[in-house]
Coordinates of C-alpha atoms in Angstrom, one line a residue:
Chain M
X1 CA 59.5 33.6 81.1
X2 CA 60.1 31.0 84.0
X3 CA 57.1 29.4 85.3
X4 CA 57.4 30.9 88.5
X5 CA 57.4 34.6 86.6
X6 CA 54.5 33.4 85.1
X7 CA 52.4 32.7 88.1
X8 CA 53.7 35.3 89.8
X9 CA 52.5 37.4 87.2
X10 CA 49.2 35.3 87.2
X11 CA 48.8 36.4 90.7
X12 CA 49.1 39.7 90.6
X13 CA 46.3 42.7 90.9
X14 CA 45.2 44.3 88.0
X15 CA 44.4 41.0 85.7
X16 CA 40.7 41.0 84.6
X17 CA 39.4 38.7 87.3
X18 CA 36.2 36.4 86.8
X19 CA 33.5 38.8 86.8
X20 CA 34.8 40.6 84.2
X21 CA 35.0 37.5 81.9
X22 CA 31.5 36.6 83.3
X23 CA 30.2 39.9 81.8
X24 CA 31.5 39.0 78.6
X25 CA 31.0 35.9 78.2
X26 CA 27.4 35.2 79.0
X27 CA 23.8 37.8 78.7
X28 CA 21.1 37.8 80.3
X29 CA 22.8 36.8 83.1
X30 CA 20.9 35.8 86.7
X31 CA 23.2 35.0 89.5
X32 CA 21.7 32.4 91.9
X33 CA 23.1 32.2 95.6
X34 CA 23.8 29.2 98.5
X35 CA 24.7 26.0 98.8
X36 CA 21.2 25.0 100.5
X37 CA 23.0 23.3 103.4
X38 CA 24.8 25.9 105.3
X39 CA 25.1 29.0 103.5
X40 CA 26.8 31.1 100.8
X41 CA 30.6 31.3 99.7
X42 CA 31.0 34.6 97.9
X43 CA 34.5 33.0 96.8
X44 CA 32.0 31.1 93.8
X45 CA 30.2 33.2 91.8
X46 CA 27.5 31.4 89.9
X47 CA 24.3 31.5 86.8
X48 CA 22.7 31.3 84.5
X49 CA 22.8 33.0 80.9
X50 CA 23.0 32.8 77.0
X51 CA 26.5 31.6 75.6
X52 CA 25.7 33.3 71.9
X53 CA 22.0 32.2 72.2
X54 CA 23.2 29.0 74.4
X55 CA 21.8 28.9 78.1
X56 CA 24.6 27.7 80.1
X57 CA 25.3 27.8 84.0
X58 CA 28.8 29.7 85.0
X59 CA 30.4 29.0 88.1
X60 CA 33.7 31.0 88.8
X61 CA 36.3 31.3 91.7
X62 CA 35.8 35.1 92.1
X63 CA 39.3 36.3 93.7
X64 CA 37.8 40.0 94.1
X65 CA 38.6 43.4 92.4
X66 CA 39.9 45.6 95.4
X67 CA 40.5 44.8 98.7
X68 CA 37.2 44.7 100.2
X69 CA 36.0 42.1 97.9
X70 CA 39.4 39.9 98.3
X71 CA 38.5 40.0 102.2
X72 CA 34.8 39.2 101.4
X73 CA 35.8 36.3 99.1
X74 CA 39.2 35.2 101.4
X75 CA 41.1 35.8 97.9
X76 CA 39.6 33.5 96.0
X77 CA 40.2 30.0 98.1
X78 CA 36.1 28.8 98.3
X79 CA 35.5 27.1 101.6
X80 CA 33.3 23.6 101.4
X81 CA 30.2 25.8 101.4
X82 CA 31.6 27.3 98.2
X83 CA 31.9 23.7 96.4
X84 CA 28.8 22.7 97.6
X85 CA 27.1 25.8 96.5
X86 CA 29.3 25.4 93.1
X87 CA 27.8 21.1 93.1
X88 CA 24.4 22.4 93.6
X89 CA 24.4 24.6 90.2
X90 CA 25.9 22.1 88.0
X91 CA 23.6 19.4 89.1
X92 CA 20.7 22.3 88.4
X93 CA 22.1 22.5 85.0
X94 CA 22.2 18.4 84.5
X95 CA 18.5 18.5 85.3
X96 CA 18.3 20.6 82.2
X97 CA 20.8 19.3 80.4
X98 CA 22.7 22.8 80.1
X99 CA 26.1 23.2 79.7
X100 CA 28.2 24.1 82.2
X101 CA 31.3 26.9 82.0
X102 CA 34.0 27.1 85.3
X103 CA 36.1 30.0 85.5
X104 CA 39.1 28.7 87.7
X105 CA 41.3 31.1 89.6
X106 CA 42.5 29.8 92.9
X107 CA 45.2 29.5 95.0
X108 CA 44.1 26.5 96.7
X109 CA 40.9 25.3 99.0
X110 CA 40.2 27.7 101.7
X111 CA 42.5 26.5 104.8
X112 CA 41.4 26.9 107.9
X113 CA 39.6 25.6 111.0
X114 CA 35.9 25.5 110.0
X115 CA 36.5 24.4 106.5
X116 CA 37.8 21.2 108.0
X117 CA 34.9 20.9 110.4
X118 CA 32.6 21.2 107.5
X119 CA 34.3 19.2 105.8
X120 CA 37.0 20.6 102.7
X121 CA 38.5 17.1 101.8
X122 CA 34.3 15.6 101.5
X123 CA 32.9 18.8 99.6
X124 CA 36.1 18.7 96.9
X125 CA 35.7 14.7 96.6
X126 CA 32.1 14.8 96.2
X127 CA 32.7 17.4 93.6
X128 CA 34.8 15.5 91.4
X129 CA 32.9 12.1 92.2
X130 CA 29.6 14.2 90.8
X131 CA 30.9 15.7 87.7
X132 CA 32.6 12.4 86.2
X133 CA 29.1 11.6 86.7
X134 CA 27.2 14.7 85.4
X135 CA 24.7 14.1 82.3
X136 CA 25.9 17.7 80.7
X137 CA 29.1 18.9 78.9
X138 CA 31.4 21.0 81.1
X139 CA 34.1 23.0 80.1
X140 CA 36.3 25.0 82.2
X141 CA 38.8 27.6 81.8
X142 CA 41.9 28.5 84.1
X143 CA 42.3 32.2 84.0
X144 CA 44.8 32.6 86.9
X145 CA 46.5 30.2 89.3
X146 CA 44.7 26.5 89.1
X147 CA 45.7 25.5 92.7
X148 CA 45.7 21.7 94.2
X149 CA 42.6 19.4 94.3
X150 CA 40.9 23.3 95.3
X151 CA 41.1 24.3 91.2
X152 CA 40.7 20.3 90.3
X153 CA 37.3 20.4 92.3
X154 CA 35.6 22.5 88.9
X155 CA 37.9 21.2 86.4
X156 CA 37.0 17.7 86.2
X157 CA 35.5 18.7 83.0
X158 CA 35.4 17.8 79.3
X159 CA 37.7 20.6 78.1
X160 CA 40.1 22.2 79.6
X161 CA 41.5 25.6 78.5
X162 CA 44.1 27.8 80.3
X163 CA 45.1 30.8 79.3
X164 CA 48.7 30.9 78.1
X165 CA 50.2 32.7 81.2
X166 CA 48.3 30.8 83.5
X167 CA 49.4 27.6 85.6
X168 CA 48.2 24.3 87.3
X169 CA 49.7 22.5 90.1
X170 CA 49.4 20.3 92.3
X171 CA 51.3 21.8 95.3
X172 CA 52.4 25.7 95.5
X173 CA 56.0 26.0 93.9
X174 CA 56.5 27.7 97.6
X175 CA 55.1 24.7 99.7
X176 CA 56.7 22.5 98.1
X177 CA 60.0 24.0 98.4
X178 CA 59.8 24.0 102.4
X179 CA 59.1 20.6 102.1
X180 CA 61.2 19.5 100.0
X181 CA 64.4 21.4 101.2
X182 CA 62.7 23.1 103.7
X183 CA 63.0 26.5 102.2
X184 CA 60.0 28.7 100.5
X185 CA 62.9 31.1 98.7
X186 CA 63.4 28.4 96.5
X187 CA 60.0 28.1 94.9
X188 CA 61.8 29.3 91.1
X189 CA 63.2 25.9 91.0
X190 CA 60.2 24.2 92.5
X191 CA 57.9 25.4 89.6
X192 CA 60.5 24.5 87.1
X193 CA 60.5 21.0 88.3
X194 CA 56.8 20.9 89.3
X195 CA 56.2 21.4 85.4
X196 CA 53.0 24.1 86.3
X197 CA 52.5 26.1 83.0
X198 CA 50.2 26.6 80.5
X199 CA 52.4 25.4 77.8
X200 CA 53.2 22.1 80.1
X201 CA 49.5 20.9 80.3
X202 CA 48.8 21.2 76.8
X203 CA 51.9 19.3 76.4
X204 CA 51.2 16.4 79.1
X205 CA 47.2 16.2 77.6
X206 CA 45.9 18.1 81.1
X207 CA 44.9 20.8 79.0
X208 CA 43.5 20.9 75.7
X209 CA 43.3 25.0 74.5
X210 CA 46.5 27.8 75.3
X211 CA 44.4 31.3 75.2
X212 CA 46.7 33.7 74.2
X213 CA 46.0 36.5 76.4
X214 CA 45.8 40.3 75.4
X215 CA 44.3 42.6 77.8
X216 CA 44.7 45.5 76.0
X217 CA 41.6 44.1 73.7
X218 CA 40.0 42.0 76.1
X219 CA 36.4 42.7 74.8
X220 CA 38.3 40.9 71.4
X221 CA 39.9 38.3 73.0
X222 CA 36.8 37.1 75.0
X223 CA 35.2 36.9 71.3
X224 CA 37.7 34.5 70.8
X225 CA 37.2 32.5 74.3
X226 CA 33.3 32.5 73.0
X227 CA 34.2 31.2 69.5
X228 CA 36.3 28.3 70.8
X229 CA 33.7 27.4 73.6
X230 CA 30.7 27.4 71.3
X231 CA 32.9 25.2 68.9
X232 CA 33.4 22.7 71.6
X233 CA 29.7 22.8 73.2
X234 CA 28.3 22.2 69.7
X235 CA 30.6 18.9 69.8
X236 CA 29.7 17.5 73.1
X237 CA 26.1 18.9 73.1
X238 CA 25.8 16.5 69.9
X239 CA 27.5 12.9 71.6
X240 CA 24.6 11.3 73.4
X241 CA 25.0 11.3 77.5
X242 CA 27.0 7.6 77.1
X243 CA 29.6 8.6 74.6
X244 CA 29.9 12.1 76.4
X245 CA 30.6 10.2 79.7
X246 CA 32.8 7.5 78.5
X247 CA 34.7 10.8 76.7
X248 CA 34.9 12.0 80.4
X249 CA 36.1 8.8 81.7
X250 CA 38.7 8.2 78.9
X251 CA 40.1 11.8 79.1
X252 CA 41.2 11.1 82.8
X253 CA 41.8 7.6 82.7
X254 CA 45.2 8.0 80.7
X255 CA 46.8 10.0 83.3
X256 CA 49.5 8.3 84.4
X257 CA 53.3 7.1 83.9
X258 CA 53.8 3.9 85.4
X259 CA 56.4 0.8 84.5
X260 CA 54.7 -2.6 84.4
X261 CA 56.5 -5.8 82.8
X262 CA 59.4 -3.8 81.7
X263 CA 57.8 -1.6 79.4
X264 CA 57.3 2.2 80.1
X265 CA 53.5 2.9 79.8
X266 CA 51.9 6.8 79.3
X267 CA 54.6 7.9 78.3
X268 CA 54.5 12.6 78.0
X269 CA 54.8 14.4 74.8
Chain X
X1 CA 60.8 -14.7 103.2
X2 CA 60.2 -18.0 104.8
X3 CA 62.2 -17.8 107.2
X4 CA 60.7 -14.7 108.6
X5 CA 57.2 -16.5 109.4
X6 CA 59.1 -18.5 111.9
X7 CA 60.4 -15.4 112.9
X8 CA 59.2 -14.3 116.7
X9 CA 59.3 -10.6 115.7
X10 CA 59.1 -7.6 118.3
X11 CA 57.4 -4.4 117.7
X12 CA 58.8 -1.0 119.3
X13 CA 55.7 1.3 120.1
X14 CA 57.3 4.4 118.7
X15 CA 55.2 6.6 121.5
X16 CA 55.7 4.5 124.8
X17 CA 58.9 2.9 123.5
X18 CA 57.1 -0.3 125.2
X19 CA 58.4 -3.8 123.6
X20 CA 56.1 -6.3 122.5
X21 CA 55.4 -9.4 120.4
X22 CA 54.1 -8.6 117.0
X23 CA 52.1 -12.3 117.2
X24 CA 48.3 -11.3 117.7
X25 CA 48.7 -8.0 118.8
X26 CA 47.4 -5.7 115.9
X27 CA 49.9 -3.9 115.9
X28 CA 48.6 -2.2 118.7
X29 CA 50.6 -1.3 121.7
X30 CA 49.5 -3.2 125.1
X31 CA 51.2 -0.5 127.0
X32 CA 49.9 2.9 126.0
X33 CA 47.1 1.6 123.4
X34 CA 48.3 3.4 120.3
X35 CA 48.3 1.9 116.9
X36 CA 51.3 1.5 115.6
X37 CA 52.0 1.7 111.5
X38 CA 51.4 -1.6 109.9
X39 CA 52.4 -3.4 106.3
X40 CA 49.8 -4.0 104.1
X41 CA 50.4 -7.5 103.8
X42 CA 49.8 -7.8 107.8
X43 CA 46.4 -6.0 107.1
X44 CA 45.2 -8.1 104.5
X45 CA 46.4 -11.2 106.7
X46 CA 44.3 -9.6 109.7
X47 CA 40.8 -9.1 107.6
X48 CA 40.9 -11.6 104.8
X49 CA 40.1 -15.1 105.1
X50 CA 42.4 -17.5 104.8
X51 CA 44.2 -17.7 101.4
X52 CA 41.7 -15.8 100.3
X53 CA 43.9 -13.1 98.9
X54 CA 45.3 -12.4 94.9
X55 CA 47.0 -9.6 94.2
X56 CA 46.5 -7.6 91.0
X57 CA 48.8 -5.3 89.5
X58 CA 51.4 -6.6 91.7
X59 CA 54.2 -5.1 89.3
X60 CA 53.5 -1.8 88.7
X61 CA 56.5 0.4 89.4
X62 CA 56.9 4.4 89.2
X63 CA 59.1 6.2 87.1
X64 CA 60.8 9.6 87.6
X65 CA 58.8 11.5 84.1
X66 CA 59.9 14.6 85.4
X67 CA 62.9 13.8 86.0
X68 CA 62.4 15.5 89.4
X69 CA 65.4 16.2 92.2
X70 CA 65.9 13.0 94.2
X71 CA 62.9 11.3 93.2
X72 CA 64.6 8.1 91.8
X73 CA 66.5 7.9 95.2
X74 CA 63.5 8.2 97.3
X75 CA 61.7 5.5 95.5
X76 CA 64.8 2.6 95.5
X77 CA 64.7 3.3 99.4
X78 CA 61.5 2.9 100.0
X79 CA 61.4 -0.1 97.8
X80 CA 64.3 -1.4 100.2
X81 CA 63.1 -0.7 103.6
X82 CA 59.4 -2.3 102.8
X83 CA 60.2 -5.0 100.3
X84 CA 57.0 -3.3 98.0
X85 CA 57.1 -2.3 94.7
X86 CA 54.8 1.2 96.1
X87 CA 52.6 2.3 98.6
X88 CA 49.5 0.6 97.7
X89 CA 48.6 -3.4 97.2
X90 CA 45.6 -4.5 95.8
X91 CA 43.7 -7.5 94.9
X92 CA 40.7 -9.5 95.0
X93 CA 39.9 -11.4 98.1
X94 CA 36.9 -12.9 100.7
X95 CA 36.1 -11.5 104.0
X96 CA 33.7 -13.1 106.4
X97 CA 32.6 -15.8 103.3
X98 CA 31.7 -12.4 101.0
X99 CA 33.9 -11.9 97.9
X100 CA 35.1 -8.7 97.6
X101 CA 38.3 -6.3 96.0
X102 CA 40.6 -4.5 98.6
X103 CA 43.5 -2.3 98.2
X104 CA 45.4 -0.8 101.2
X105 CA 48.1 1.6 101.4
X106 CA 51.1 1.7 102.9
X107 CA 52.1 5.1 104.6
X108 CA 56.0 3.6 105.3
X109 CA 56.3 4.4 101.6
X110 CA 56.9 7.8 101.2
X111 CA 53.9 8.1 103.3
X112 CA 51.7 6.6 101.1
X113 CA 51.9 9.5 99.1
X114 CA 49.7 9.4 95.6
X115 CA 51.7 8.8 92.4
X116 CA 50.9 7.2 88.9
X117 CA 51.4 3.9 90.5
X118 CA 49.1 4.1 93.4
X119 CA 46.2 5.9 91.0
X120 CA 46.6 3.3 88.4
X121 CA 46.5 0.5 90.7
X122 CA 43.3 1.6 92.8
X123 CA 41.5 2.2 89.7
X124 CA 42.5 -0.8 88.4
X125 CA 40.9 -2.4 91.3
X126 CA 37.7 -0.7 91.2
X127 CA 37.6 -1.5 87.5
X128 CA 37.8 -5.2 88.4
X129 CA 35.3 -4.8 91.0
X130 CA 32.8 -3.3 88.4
X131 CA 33.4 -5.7 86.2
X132 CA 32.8 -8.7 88.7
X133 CA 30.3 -6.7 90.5
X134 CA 32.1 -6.6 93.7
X135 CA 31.9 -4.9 96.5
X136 CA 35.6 -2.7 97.3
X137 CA 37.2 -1.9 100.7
X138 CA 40.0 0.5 100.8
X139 CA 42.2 1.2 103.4
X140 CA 42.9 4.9 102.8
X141 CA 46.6 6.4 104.1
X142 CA 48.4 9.5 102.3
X143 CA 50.4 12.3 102.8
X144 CA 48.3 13.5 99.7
X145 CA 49.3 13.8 96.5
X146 CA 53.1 12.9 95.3
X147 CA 54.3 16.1 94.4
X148 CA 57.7 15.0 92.4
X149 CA 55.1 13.7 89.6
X150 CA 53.9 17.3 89.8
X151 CA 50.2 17.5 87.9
X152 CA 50.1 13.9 86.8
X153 CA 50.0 12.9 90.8
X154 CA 46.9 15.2 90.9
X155 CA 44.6 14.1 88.2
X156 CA 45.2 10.6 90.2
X157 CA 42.6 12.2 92.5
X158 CA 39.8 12.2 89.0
X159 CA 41.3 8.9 87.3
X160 CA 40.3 7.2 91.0
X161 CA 37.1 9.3 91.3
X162 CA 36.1 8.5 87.9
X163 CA 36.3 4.6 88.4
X164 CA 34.7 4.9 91.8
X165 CA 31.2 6.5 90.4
X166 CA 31.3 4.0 87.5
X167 CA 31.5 1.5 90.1
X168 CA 28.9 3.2 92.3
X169 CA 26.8 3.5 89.5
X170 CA 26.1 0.4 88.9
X171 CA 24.9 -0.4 92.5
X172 CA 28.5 -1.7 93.8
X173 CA 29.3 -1.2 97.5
X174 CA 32.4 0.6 98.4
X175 CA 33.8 1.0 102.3
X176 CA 36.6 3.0 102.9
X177 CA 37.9 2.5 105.9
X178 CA 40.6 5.8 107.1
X179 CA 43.4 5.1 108.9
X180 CA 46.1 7.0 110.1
X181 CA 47.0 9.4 108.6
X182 CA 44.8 10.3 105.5
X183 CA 45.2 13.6 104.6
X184 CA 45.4 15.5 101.7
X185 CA 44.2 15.0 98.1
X186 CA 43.5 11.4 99.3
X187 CA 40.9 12.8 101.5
X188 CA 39.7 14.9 98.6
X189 CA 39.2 12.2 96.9
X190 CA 38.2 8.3 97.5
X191 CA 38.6 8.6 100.9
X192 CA 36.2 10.5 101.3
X193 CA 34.0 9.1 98.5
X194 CA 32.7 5.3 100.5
X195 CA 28.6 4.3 100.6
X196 CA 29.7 3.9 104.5
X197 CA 33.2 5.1 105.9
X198 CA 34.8 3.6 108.9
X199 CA 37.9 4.5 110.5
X200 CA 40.5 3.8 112.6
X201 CA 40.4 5.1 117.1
X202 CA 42.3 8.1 117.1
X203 CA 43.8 8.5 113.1
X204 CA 44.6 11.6 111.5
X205 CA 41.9 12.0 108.6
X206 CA 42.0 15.7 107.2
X207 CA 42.4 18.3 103.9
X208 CA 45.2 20.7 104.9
X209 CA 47.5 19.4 107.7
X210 CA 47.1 20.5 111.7
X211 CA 50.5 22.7 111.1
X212 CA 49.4 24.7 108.1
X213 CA 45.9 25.5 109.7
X214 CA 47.9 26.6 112.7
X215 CA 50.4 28.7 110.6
X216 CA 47.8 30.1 108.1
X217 CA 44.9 31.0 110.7
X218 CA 46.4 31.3 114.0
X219 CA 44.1 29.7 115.2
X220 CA 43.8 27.5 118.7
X221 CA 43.1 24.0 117.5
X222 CA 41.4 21.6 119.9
X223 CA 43.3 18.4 120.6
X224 CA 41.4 16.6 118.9
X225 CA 41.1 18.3 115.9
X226 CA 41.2 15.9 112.6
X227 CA 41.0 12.8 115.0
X228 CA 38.6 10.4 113.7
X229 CA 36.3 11.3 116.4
X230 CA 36.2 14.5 115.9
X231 CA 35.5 13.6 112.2
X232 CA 32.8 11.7 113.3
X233 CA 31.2 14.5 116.1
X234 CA 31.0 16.6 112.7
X235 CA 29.3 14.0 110.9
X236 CA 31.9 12.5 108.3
X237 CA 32.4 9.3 109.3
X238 CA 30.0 6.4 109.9
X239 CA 31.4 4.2 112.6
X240 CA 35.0 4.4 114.1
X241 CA 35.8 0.5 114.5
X242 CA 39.1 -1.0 117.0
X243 CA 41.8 -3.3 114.9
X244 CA 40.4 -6.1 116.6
X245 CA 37.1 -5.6 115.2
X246 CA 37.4 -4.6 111.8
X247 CA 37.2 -8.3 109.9
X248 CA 34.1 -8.6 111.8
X249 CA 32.7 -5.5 111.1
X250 CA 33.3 -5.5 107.4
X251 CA 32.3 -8.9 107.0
X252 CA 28.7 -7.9 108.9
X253 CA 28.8 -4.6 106.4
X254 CA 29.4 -7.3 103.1
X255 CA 26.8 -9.4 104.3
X256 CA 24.2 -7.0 105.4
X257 CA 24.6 -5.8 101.4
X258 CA 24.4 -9.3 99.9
X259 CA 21.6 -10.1 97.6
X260 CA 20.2 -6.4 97.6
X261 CA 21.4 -5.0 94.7
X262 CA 20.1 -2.5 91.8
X263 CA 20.1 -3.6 88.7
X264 CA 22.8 -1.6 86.1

C-alpha cells in the first residue's frame, strides 16, 4: 500500500478509536476532567487505572465514535485547553511516579481563532518542554494519524509504538502539496516523499514498535499491545529518574542529518 | 566582503517603497515605520558589544536525506542570495558587559524554516550555554517546520525542547525574543518556551497561519490578530521592545539576573 492509502485508510470511520483501546487496556479505570485554567477539551480523554496490576495515567486524542461525538471532540484536533488538561495529568502522575500511556490519533492541533488567543503554539511547547522533563516513564502509541507538533505534543515519550498502518508527519501530505505546487490533488506524491508511515519511523529510529493490526481479534491483539507495554514499563520503571531522563534526552538528541566538515553525520537506516 | 563595509548601502522598504540609508537605521523604515527583514549578522552587530561575537557551529550544512523534489535547489539559492550556510547563526557573545550565547534566525532563508541544521545548531548552543552556565537569547523567525526533511524536521521541535529544560534546569536564563514572523512549530516549540519573552512592534508570532484560520473557520479575524500586541493583550508575551531598544533592554534583563542564581 502507498502511504497515502495507508492514512487514508487510517482516517477512515469504523477503526476502533481510543476509547475502545482505553477499555482494554487499563481496569479500574477513573476518568478525571479539566485543565484547571480554563476548562475541559473532550478531544483528550484521560485516567487513571491498572496496566496488568500497574497503576498508570492514560491520556488519549479521543476522535469520537459517531458524529455527535466527532462534533463534541472537533474530530480529534485538542485545543490548548486540551494539552493543558493532557500536562496537568502527566505531571499528577510524576508526583506519584506512575507511568504514563498516550493514545495518539490526530489530525493536527485544533485550528482556529480561540485556540490562538489561548495560546496553541505555548500549550504544545510547554507540553514537550514538561515531558523531556517529567520524573516518570512515558510511552505512547499512534493508533491513527500522528499529525504535526499537535501528535508530537504527547509523544515526546520514552517509547514510541505505531501501529503498522498508521503514520507520522510533520505536515498533511495535502497541505504540503498546495504549498509546495500549490495543488492538494497531489497529496499521493506528497506522502511518498514526506516519508509518513509506520514502517518509515521504525526505519528512521522515530519509532521503536510496528503493531500489526487485526481488528477482527482486537480483544487479542490489545493482549499483545499490553504484553509489549508491560515489557517496556518494567525496563524504564527499573532505570533510576537520571538514567531514565538522560534515556529521554539521548533518544531525541540524534535526530538529525546534517553535513559538518565534509563528513555526512546521522545518517537513516 | 571588505569592500562592502565601505559600502553606503540603501535599503528599499518593501511596504512604502521609501529609499533609505541602511547606516543606523535598524532596518527600520523612516517613512512608514515598518521593520524591514534583517541578516543575522546585522542583528548580532546591533545587540552585541563590540567584537564580542564567536560563532559556533559555523559549518553545519543540510543535506537532501529524503531525497525530496527540489530540495537541493532551494538550499544552493538560498545559500547564494544570503551568503549563509542556513537560516540560523549562533555563537557565544557579551551584551551590555554580561556574557551570554545567542542564536538568531534568518527568515531570507527559506523563511527560516526548521531543518536538521537549524535544530542541531540551536541545541548546540543551548548545550554550550549549560555547560558555561550562560544565559541564551534567541531571536526566533520560522515559517515552522522544514517540510522536505519530512519527520526529522519535526522532532527538531523535541531535540531543541530537550536542551532548553536541561538548560532551564539548572537555573540558566533564556530570552526569546519573536520577531517577525514566528509561526509554526517554532512557536510550538522554543519560541514559546523563554523565562521572559520579548518581541518585536507589530511581528507576526502565531501556531497555524492567519490564511488557514480564515479558510478552516470562516471566521472574521481582527486586524490585529497574531500581532505581537495582540499576543501580548492575551497574555503571551512579556514586553514588546522597538529595534532601537533592544541591546538595552536585554543587557538590563542579563544584569537584573546576574549573581542570583540556583544552584544545579
Amino acid at each position: 500500500m502507498r502511504a497515502y492509502d495507508k492514512l487514508k485508510t487510517v482516517r477512515q470511520s469504523g477503526r476502533p478509536t481510543a476509547a475502545e483501546y482505553i477499555e482494554q487496556l487499563f481496569t479500574d479505570r477513573i476518568s478525571l476532567s479539566g485543565d484547571r485554567r480554563f476548562g475541559d477539551d473532550t478531544a483528550i480523554q484521560g485516567g487513571i487505572g491498572f496496566l496488568e496490576g500497574i497503576p498508570v495515567t492514560y491520556i488519549a486524542i479521543e476522535k469520537g465514535k459517531d458524529l455527535n461525538e466527532r462534533i463534541q471532540n472537533h474530530f480529534g484536533c485538542p485545543k490548548p485547553e486540551g494539552y493543558r488538561k493532557a500536562l496537568r495529568l502527566m505531571k499528577e502522575a510524576e508526583k506519584f511516579h506512575r507511568p504514563v500511556i498516550c493514545i495518539v490519533d490526530t489530525q493536527g492541533a485544533y485550528c482556529g481563532a480561540e485556540a490562538e488567543e489561548r495560546g496553541q503554539g505555548q500549550a504544545i511547547a510547554e507540553n514537550i518542554l514538561e515531558m523531556m522533563g517529567l520524573e516518570t516513564p512515558t510511552i505512547s502509541i499512534v493508533i491513527g494519524e500522528g499529525g504535526s507538533g499537535g501528535a508530537l505534543a504527547l509523544c515526546t515519550t520514552d517509547y514510541v509504538y505505531m501501529l503498522e498502518n498508521a503514520c507520522y508527519s510533520v505536515i498533511s501530505p495535502e497541505g504540503c502539496a498546495s504549498i509546495l505546487w500549490k495543488d492538494a490533488s497531489k497529496a499521493d506524491e506528497a506522502a511518498d516523499a514526506l516519508q509518513i508511515t509506520a514502517q518509515d519511523m521504525k526505519r528512521m529510529g522515530v519509532a521503536e514498535t510496528v503493531i500489526s493490526e487485526d481488528f477482527k481479534h482486537f480483544k487479542n491483539m490489545c493482549r499483545d499491545i499490553k504484553k509489549q507495554l508491560v515489557g517496556d514499563l518494567q525496563g524504564l520503571m527499573s532505570c533510576s529518574t537520571t538514567k531514565l531522563l538522560s534515556q529521554r534526552y539521548d533518544r531525541f538528541r540524534k535526530y538529525g542529518v546534517y553535513e559538518e566538515g565534509g563528513v555526512v553525520h546521522g545518517a537513516l537506516g | 566582503m571588505l569592500f562592502s563595509l565601505f559600502e553606503k548601502k540603501v535599503l528599499d522598504c518593501p511596504y512604502c517603497k521609501h529609499q533609505f540609508k541602511e547606516k543606523n537605521s535598524f532596518y527600520i523604515c523612516p517613512q512608514c515605520g515598518k521593520y524591514l527583514k534583517m541578516p543575522p549578522r546585522e542583528r548580532i552587530r546591533q545587540v552585541v558589544d563590540k567584537d564580542s561575537f564567536q560563532e559556533l557551529s559555523g559549518e553545519l550544512k543540510s543535506v537532501d536525506f529524503l531525497n525530496f523534489p527540489g530540495y537541493s535547489e532551494k538550499l544552493e539559492k538560498a545559500q547564494e542570495d544570503t551568503g549563509e550556510a542556513d537560516a540560523v547563526v549562533c555563537g557565544g557573545a557579551v551584551i551590555g558587559g554580561s556574557p551570554c550565547a545567542v542564536f538568531v534566525m534568518d527568515s531570507r532563508f527559506i523563511m527560516a524554516s526548521m531543518g536538521s541544521v537549524v535544530g542541531e545548531k540551536i541545541t548546540r548552543v543551548f548545550e554550550y550555554a549549560t555547560r558555561h552556565r550562560l544565559p541564551v537569547i534567541g531571536f526566533t523567525a520560522s515559517g515552522g517546520a522544514r517540510m522536505q526533511e519530512g519527520i526529522i524536521s519535526l522532532m527538531q521541535m523535541a531535540k531543541v525542547s530537550a536542551a532548553v529544560q536541561k538548560h532551564a534546569s539548572e537555573g540558566n536564563l533564556y530570552i526569546s525574543v519573536l520577531t517577525n514572523p514566528t509561526t509554526g512549530g517554532v512557536t510550538a516549540s522554543f519560541a514559546m518556551q523563554g523565562d521572559i519573552i520579548l518581541a518585536e512592534p507589530g511581528a507576526t508570532v502565531g501556531f497555524a497561519g492567519r490564511r488557514v484560520v480564515e479558510q478552516t473557520t470562516r471566521a472574521q479575524l481582527p486586524d490585529n490578530f497574531q500581532s505581537s500586541e495582540f499576543l501580548q493583550e492575551h497574555g503571551f508575551v512579556d514586553k514588546i521592545v522597538s529595534r532601537d531598544e533592544l541591546k538595552a533592554s536585554l543587557g538590563t534583563i542579563l544584569r537584573l539576573h546576574n549573581g542570583v542564581r540556583r544552584q544545579a
